[in-house]
CSV table of C-alpha atoms and ligand atoms in Angstrom, one decimal:
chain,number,residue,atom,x,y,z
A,23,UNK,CA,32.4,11.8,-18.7
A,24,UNK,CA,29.0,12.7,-20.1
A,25,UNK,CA,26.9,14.8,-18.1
A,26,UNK,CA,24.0,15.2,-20.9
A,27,UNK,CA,23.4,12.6,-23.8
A,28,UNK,CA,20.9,13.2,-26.5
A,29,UNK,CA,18.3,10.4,-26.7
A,30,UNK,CA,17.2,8.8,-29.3
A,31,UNK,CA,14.4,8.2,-30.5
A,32,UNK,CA,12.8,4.8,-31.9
A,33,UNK,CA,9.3,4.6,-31.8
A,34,UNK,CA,7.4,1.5,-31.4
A,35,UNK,CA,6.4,-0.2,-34.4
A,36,UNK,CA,3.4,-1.8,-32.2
A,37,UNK,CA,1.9,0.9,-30.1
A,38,UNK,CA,-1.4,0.0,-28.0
A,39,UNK,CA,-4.6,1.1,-30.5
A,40,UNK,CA,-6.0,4.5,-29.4
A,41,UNK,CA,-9.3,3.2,-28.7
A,42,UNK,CA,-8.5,0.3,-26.3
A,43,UNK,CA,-5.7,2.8,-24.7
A,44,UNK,CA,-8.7,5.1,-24.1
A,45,UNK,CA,-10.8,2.1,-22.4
A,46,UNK,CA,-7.9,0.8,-20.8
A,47,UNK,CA,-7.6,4.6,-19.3
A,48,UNK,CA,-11.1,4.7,-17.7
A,49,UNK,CA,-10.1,2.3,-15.1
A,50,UNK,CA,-6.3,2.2,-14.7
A,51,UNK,CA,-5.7,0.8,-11.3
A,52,UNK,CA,-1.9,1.0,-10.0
A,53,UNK,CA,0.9,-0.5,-11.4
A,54,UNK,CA,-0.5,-2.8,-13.8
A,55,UNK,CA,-1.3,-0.4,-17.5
A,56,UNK,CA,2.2,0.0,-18.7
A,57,UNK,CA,3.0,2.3,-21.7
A,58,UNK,CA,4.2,1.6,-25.4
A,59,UNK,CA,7.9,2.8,-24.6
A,60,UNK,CA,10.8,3.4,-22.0
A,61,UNK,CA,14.1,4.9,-21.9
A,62,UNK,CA,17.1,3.2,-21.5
A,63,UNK,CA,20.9,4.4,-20.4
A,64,UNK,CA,23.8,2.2,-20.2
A,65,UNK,CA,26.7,2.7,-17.8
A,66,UNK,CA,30.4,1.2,-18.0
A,67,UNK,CA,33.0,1.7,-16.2
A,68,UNK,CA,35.9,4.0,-17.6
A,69,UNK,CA,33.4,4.9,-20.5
A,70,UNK,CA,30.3,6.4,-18.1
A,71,UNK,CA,26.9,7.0,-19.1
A,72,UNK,CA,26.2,6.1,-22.6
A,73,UNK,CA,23.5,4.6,-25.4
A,74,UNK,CA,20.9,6.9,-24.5
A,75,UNK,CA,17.4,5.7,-26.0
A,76,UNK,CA,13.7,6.2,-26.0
A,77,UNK,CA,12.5,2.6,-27.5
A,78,UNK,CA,9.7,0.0,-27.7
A,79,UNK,CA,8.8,-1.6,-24.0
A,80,UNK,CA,10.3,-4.7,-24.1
A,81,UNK,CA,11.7,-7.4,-22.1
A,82,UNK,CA,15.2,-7.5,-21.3
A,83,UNK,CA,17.9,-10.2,-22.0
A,84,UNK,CA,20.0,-10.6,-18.8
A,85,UNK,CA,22.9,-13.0,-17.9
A,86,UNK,CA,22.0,-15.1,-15.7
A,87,UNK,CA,24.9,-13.9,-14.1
A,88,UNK,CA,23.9,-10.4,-13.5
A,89,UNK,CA,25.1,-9.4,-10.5
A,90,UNK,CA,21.6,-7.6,-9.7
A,91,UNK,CA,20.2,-11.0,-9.6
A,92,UNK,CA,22.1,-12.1,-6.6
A,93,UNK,CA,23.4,-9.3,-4.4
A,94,UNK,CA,20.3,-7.3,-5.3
A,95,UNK,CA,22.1,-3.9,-6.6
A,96,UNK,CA,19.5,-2.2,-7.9
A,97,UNK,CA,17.7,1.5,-7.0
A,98,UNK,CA,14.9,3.0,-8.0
A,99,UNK,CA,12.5,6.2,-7.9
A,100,UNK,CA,8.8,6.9,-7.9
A,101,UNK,CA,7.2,10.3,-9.8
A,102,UNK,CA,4.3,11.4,-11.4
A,103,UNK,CA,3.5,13.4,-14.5
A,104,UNK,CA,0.0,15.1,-14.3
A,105,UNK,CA,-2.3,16.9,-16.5
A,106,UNK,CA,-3.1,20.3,-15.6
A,107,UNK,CA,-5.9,22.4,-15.7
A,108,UNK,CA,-5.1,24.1,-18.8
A,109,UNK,CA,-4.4,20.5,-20.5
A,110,UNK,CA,-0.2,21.5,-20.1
A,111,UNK,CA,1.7,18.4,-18.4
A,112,UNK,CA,4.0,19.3,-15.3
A,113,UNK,CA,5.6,17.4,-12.8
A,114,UNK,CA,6.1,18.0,-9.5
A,115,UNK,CA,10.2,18.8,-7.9
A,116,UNK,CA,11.9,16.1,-10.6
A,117,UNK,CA,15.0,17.2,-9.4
A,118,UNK,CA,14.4,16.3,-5.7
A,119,UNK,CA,13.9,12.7,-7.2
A,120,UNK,CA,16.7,13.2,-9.2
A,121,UNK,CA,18.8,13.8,-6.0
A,122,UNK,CA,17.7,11.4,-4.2
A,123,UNK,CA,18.2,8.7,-6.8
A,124,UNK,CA,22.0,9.7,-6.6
A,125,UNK,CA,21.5,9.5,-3.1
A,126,UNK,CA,20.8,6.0,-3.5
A,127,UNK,CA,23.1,5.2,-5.7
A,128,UNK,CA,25.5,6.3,-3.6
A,129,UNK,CA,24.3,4.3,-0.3
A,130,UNK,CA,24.2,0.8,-2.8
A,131,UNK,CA,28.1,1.8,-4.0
A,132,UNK,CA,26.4,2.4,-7.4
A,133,UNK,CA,27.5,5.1,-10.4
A,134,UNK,CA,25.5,8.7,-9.9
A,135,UNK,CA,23.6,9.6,-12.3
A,136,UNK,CA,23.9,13.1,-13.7
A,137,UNK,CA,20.7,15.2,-12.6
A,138,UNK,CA,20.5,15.9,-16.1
A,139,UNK,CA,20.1,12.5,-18.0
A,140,UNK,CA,17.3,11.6,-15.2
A,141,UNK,CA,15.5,15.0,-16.0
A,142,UNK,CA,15.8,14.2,-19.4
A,143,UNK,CA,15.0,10.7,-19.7
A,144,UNK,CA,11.7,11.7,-17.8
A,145,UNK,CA,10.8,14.7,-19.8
A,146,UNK,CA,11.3,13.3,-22.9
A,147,UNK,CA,9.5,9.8,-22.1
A,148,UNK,CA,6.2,11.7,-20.3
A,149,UNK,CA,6.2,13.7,-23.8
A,150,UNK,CA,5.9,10.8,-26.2
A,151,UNK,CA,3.8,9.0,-23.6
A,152,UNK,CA,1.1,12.3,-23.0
A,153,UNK,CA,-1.7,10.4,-24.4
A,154,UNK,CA,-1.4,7.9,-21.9
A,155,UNK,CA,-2.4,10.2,-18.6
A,156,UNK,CA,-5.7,9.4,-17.8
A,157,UNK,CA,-7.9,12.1,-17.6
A,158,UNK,CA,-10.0,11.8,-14.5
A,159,UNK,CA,-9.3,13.0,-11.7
A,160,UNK,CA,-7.0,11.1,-9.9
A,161,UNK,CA,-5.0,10.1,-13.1
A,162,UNK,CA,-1.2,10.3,-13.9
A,163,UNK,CA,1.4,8.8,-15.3
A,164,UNK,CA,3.6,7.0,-13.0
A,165,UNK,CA,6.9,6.9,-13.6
A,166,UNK,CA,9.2,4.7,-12.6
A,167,UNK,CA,13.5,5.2,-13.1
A,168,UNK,CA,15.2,2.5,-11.7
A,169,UNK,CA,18.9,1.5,-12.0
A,170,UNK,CA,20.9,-2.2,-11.7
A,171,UNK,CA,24.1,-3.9,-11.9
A,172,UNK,CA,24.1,-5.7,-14.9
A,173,UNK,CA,27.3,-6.9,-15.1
A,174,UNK,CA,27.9,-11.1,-15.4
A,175,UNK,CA,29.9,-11.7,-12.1
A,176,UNK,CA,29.7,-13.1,-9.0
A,177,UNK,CA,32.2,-11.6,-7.0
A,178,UNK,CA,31.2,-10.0,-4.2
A,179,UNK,CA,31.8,-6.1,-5.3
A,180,UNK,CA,30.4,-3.3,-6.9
A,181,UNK,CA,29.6,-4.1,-10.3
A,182,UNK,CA,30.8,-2.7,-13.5
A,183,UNK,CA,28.1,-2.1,-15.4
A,184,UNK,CA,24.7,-0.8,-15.1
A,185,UNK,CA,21.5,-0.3,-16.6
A,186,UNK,CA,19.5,2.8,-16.0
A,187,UNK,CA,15.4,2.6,-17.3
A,188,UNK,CA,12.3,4.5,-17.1
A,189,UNK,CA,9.2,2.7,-17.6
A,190,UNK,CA,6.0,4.3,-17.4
A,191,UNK,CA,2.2,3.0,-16.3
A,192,UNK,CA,-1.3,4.7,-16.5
A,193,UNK,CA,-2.7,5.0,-12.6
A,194,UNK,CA,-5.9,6.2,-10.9
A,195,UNK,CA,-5.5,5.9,-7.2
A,196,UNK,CA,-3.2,4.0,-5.0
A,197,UNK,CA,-6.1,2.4,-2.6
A,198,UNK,CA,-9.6,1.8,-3.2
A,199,UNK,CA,-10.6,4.6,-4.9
A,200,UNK,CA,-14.0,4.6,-2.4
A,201,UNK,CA,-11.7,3.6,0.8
A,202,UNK,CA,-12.3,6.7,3.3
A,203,UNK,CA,-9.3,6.0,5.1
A,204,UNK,CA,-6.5,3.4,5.5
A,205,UNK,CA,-5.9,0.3,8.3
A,206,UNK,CA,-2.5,-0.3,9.3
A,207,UNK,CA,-1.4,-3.1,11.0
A,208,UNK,CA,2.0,-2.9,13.6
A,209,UNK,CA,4.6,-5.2,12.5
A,210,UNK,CA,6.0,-6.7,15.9
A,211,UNK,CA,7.8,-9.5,14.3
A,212,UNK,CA,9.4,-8.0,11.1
A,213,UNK,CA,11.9,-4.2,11.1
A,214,UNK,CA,12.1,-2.6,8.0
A,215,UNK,CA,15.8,-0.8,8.5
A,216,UNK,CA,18.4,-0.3,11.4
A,217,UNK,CA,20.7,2.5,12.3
A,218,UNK,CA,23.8,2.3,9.6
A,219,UNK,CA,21.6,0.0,7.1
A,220,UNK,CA,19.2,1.4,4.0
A,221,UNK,CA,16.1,2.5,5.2
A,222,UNK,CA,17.1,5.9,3.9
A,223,UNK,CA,17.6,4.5,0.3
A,224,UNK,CA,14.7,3.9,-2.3
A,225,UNK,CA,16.3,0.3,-2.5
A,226,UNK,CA,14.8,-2.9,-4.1
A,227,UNK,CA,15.8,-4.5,-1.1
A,228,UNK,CA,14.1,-2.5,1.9
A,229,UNK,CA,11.0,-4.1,-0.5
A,230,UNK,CA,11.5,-7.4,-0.9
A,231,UNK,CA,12.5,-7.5,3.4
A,232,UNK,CA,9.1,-5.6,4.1
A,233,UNK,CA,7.0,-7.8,2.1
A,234,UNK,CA,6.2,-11.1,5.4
A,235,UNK,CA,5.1,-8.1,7.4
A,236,UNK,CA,2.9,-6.7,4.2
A,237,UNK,CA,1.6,-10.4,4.1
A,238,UNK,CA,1.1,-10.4,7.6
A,239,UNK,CA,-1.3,-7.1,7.3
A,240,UNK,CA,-3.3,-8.3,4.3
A,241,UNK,CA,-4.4,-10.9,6.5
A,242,UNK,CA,-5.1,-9.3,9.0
A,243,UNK,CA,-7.2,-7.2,6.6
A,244,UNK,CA,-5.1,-4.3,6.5
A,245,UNK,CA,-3.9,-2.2,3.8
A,246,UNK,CA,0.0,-1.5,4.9
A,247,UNK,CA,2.4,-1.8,7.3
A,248,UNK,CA,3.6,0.5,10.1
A,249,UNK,CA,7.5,-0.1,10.8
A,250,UNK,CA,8.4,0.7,14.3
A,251,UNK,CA,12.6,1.3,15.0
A,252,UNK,CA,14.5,-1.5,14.8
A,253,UNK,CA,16.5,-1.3,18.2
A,254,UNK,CA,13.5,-0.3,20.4
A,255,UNK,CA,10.4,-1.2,18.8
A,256,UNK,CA,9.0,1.5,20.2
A,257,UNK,CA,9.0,4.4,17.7
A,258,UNK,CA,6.8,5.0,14.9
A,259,UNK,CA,8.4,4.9,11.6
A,260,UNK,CA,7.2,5.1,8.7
A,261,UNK,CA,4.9,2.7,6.3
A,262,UNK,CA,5.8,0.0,3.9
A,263,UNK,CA,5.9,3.0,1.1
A,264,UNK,CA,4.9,6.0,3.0
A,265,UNK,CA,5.8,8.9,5.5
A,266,UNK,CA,3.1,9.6,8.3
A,267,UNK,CA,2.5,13.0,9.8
A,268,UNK,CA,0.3,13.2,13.4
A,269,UNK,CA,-2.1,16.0,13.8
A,270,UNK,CA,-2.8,17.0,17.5
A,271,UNK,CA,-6.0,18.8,19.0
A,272,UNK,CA,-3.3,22.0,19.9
A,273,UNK,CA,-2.7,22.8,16.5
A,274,UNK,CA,1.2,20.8,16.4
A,275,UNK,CA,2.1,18.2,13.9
A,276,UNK,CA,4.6,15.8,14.1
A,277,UNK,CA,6.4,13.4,11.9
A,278,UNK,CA,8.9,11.0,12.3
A,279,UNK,CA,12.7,12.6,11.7
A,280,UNK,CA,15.0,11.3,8.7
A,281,UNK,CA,17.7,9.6,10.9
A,282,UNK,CA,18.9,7.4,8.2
A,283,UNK,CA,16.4,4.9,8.7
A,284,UNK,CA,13.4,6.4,6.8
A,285,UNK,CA,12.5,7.3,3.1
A,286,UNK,CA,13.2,11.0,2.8
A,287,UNK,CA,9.7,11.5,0.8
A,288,UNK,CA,8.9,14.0,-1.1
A,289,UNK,CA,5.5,14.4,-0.5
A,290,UNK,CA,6.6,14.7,3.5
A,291,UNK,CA,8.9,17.7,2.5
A,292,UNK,CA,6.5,19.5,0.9
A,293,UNK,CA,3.9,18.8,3.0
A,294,UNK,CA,6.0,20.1,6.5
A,295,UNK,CA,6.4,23.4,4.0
A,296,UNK,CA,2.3,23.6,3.1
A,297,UNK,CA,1.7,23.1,6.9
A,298,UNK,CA,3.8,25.5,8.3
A,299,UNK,CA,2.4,27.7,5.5
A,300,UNK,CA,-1.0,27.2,7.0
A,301,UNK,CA,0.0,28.3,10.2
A,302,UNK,CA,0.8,24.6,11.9
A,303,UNK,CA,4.0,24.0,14.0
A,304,UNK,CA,5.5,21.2,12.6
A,305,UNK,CA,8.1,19.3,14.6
A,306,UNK,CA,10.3,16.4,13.1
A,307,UNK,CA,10.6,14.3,16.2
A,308,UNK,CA,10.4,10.4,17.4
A,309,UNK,CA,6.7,9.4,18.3
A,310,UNK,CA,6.3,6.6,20.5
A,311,UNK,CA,3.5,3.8,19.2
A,312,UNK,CA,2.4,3.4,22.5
A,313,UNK,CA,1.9,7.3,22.6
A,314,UNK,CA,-0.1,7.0,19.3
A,315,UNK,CA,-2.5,4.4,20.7
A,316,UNK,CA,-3.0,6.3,24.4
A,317,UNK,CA,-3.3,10.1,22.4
A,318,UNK,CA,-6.0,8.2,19.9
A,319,UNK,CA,-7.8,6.6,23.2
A,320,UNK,CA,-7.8,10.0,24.4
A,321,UNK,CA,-9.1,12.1,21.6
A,322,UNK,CA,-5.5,14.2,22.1
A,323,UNK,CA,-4.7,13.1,17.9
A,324,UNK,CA,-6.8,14.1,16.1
A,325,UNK,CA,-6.0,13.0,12.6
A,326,UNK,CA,-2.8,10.8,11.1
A,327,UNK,CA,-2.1,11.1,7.6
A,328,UNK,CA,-0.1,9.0,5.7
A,329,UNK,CA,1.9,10.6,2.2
A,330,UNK,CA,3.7,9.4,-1.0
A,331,UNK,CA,3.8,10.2,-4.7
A,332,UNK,CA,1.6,6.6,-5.1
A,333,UNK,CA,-0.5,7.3,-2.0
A,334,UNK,CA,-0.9,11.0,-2.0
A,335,UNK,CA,-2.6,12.2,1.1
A,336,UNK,CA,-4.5,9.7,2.7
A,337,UNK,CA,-6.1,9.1,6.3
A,338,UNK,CA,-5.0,6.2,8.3
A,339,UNK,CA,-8.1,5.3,10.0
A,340,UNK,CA,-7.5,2.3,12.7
A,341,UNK,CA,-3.8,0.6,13.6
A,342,UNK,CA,-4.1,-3.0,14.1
A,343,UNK,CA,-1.3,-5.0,16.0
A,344,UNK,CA,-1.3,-8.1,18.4
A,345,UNK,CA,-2.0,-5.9,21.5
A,346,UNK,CA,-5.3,-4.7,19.9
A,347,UNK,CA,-6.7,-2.1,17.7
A,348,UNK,CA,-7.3,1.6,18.1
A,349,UNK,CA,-8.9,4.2,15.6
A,350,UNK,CA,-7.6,7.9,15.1
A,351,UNK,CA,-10.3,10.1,15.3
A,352,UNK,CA,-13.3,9.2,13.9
A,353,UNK,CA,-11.8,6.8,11.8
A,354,UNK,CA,-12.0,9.1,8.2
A,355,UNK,CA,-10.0,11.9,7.1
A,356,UNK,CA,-10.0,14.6,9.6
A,357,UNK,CA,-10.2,18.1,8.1
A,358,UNK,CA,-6.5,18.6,8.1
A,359,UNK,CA,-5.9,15.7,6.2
A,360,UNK,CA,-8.8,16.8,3.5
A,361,UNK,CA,-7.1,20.7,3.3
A,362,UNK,CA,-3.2,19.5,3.2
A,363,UNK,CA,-4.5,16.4,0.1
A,364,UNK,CA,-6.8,19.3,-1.4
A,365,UNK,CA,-3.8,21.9,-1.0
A,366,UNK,CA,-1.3,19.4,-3.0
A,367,UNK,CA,-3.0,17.9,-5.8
A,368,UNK,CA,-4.4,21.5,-6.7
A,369,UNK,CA,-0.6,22.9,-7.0
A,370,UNK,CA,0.5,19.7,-9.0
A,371,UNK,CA,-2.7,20.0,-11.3
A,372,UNK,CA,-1.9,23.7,-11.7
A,373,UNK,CA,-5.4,24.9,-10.0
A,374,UNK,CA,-4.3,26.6,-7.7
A,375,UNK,CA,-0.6,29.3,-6.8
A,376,UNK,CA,2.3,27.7,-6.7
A,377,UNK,CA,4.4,29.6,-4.6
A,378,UNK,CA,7.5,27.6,-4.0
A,379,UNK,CA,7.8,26.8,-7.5
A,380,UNK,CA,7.4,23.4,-7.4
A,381,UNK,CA,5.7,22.5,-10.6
A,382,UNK,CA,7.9,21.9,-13.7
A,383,UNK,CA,5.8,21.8,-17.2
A,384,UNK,CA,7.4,20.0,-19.6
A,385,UNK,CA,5.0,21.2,-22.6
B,429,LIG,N1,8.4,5.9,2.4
B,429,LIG,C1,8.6,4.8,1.6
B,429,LIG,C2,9.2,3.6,2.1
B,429,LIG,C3,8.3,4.9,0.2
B,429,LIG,O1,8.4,3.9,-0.6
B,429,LIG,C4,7.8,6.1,-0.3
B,429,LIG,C5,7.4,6.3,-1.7
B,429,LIG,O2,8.1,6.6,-2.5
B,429,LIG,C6,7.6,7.2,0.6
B,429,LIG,C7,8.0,7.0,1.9
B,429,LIG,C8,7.1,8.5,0.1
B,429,LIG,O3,8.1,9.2,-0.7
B,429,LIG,P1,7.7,10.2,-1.8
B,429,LIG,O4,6.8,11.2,-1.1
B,429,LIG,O5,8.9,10.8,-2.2
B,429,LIG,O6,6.9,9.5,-2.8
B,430,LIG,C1,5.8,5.7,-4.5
B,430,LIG,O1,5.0,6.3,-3.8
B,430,LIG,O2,6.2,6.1,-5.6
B,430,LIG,C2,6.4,4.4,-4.1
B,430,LIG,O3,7.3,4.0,-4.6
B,430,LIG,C3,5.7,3.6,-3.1
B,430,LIG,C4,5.2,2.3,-3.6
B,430,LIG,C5,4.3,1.8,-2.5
B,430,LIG,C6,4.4,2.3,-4.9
């Protein structure tokens, strides 16, 4: 079966004018400024990966049998395409993305797909999309692969047909673009994954079961949710769609290990390598919230940062829960947390040595 398919290419006959792209692009938000096109795969069984296309962004025409629709089979991944310095566009480790999405695949009993196809489906929608990276600082391209079981039954099975896409948006930051640092609020009532389940996949599903407890911190006035383990409720996990890292006053940095029940983020991989490249010990160990709360209290953290390809690098500033509130240092981005975002973003922007070879231009 396939391990490479060339894609076509059909060009919207409708594109978004230039000049209300350009407006559109001064203030993109998150999520919301979607592109003219997207990429499309289909998968059968016995046949594989086939149909390979670059097309207009459209709506799809499901059955209402689609297995995706009831037993939630679906995957997907999160990247970014940035503009560099010299006006080149690159992303950053496509292939870890690439992995991990078979990764996923594999945890939801779903076809891999070859690293290939999802390297080239990206590369070759972030090139006919190029215009659409907004140029300010802060901009990219978001791009978003994601996979599904299309396939009209309603046993309960893998299905036997799937639909891979790649849809791309115009973003500026994740948060506030003016918020210092973010609140968090403790989710006591809600777990996000358990030993054996799919906290470790990039699942539809881990987000539509986090979603009372993201309710729960809006009204409570925070930005996102810390999940703590699911058979204690006692150690820190990870956030509704980030990794977290804890900076102590002896120079040690911790984070949360991948036990199966977090997101193996990229951003946390490479920013364990850009810390212990600065000198840091970094240890990948269980941190007890009640430890978090008591070494805030007593000035022992320093700084916690949280990371993701949406959210960067970004300081959490207070934790909220039931039992009361505590803030992490002074409440704003400690100095580690400015050097380790200001170390990232200047590799993926190509300003500054790239010395693991991260960066992957694509023209
Ligand atoms: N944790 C969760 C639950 C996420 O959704 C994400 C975002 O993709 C991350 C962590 C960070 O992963 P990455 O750095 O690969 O974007
Ligand atoms: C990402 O960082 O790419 C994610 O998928 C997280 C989500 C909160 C947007």
């Amino acid at each position: 079966m396939a391990d490479t398919l060339d894609f076509g290419f059909h060009p919207n006959p409708d594109p978004m004018p230039a000049d209300e792209r350009a407006e559109r692009l001064k203030d993109p938000g998150f999520g919301t400024l979607f592109t003219d096109h997207m990429a499309m795969v289909r998968y059968t069984e016995g046949k594989g990966w086939h149909d390979a296309e670059i097309s207009a962004r459209r709506a799809l025409s499901l059955d209402p049998a689609a297995a995706v629709l009831h037993y939630a089979q679906e995957i997907f991944e999160g990247m970014k395409a940035y503009k560099q310095a010299d006006g080149a566009i690159a992303l950053f480790r496509p292939e870890e993305n690439a992995r991990r999405f078979q990764r996923s695949a594999e945890r939801m009993a779903m076809p891999e797909l070859p690293e290939q196809i999802f390297l080239d489906s990206i590369t070759r929608l972030t090139e006919v999309e190029r215009d659409w990276i907004p140029p300010q600082e802060g901009g990219a391209l978001y791009l978003r692969p994601f996979m599904f079981a299309s396939e009209a039954f309603l046993g309960v099975r893998p299905a036997k047909e799937y639909l891979y896409l790649v849809i791309a948006c115009s973003v500026g930051s994740y948060f506030k673009a003016d918020a210092p640092a973010v609140t968090i609020w403790a989710s006591q009532n809600y777990s996000r994954a358990a030993p054996g389940g799919t906290g470790a996949a990039k699942c539809g599903g881990n987000y539509a079961a986090s979603l009372p407890a993201q309710a729960e911190a809006i009204e409570a006035g925070c930005d996102q949710v810390v999940f703590l383990d699911a058979a204690e409720k006692r150690w820190v996990e990870e956030l509704g769609g980030m990794n977290l890292f804890f900076v102590f006053d002896n120079g040690e940095v911790v984070t949360p290990p991948l036990t199966g029940t977090i997101l193996p983020g990229i951003t946390r991989a490479s920013l364990i390598q850009l810390l212990r490249d600065e000198g840091l010990t970094v240890r990948e160990e269980p941190y007890a919230f009640e430890d978090w709360r008591k070494d805030s209290e007593s000035g022992r953290l320093l700084e916690t940062m949280a990371c993701g390809t949406a959210a960067v690098v970004t300081a959490v500033g207070t934790v909220k829960s039931a039992d009361g509130d505590f803030t992490i240092g002074t409440g704003g981005p400690g100095q580690i947390t400015r050097k380790m975002r200001d170390r990232l973003v200047n590799i993926q922007r190509g300003e500054a040595p790239d010395p693991h070879g991260w960066v992957k231009h694509i023209g």
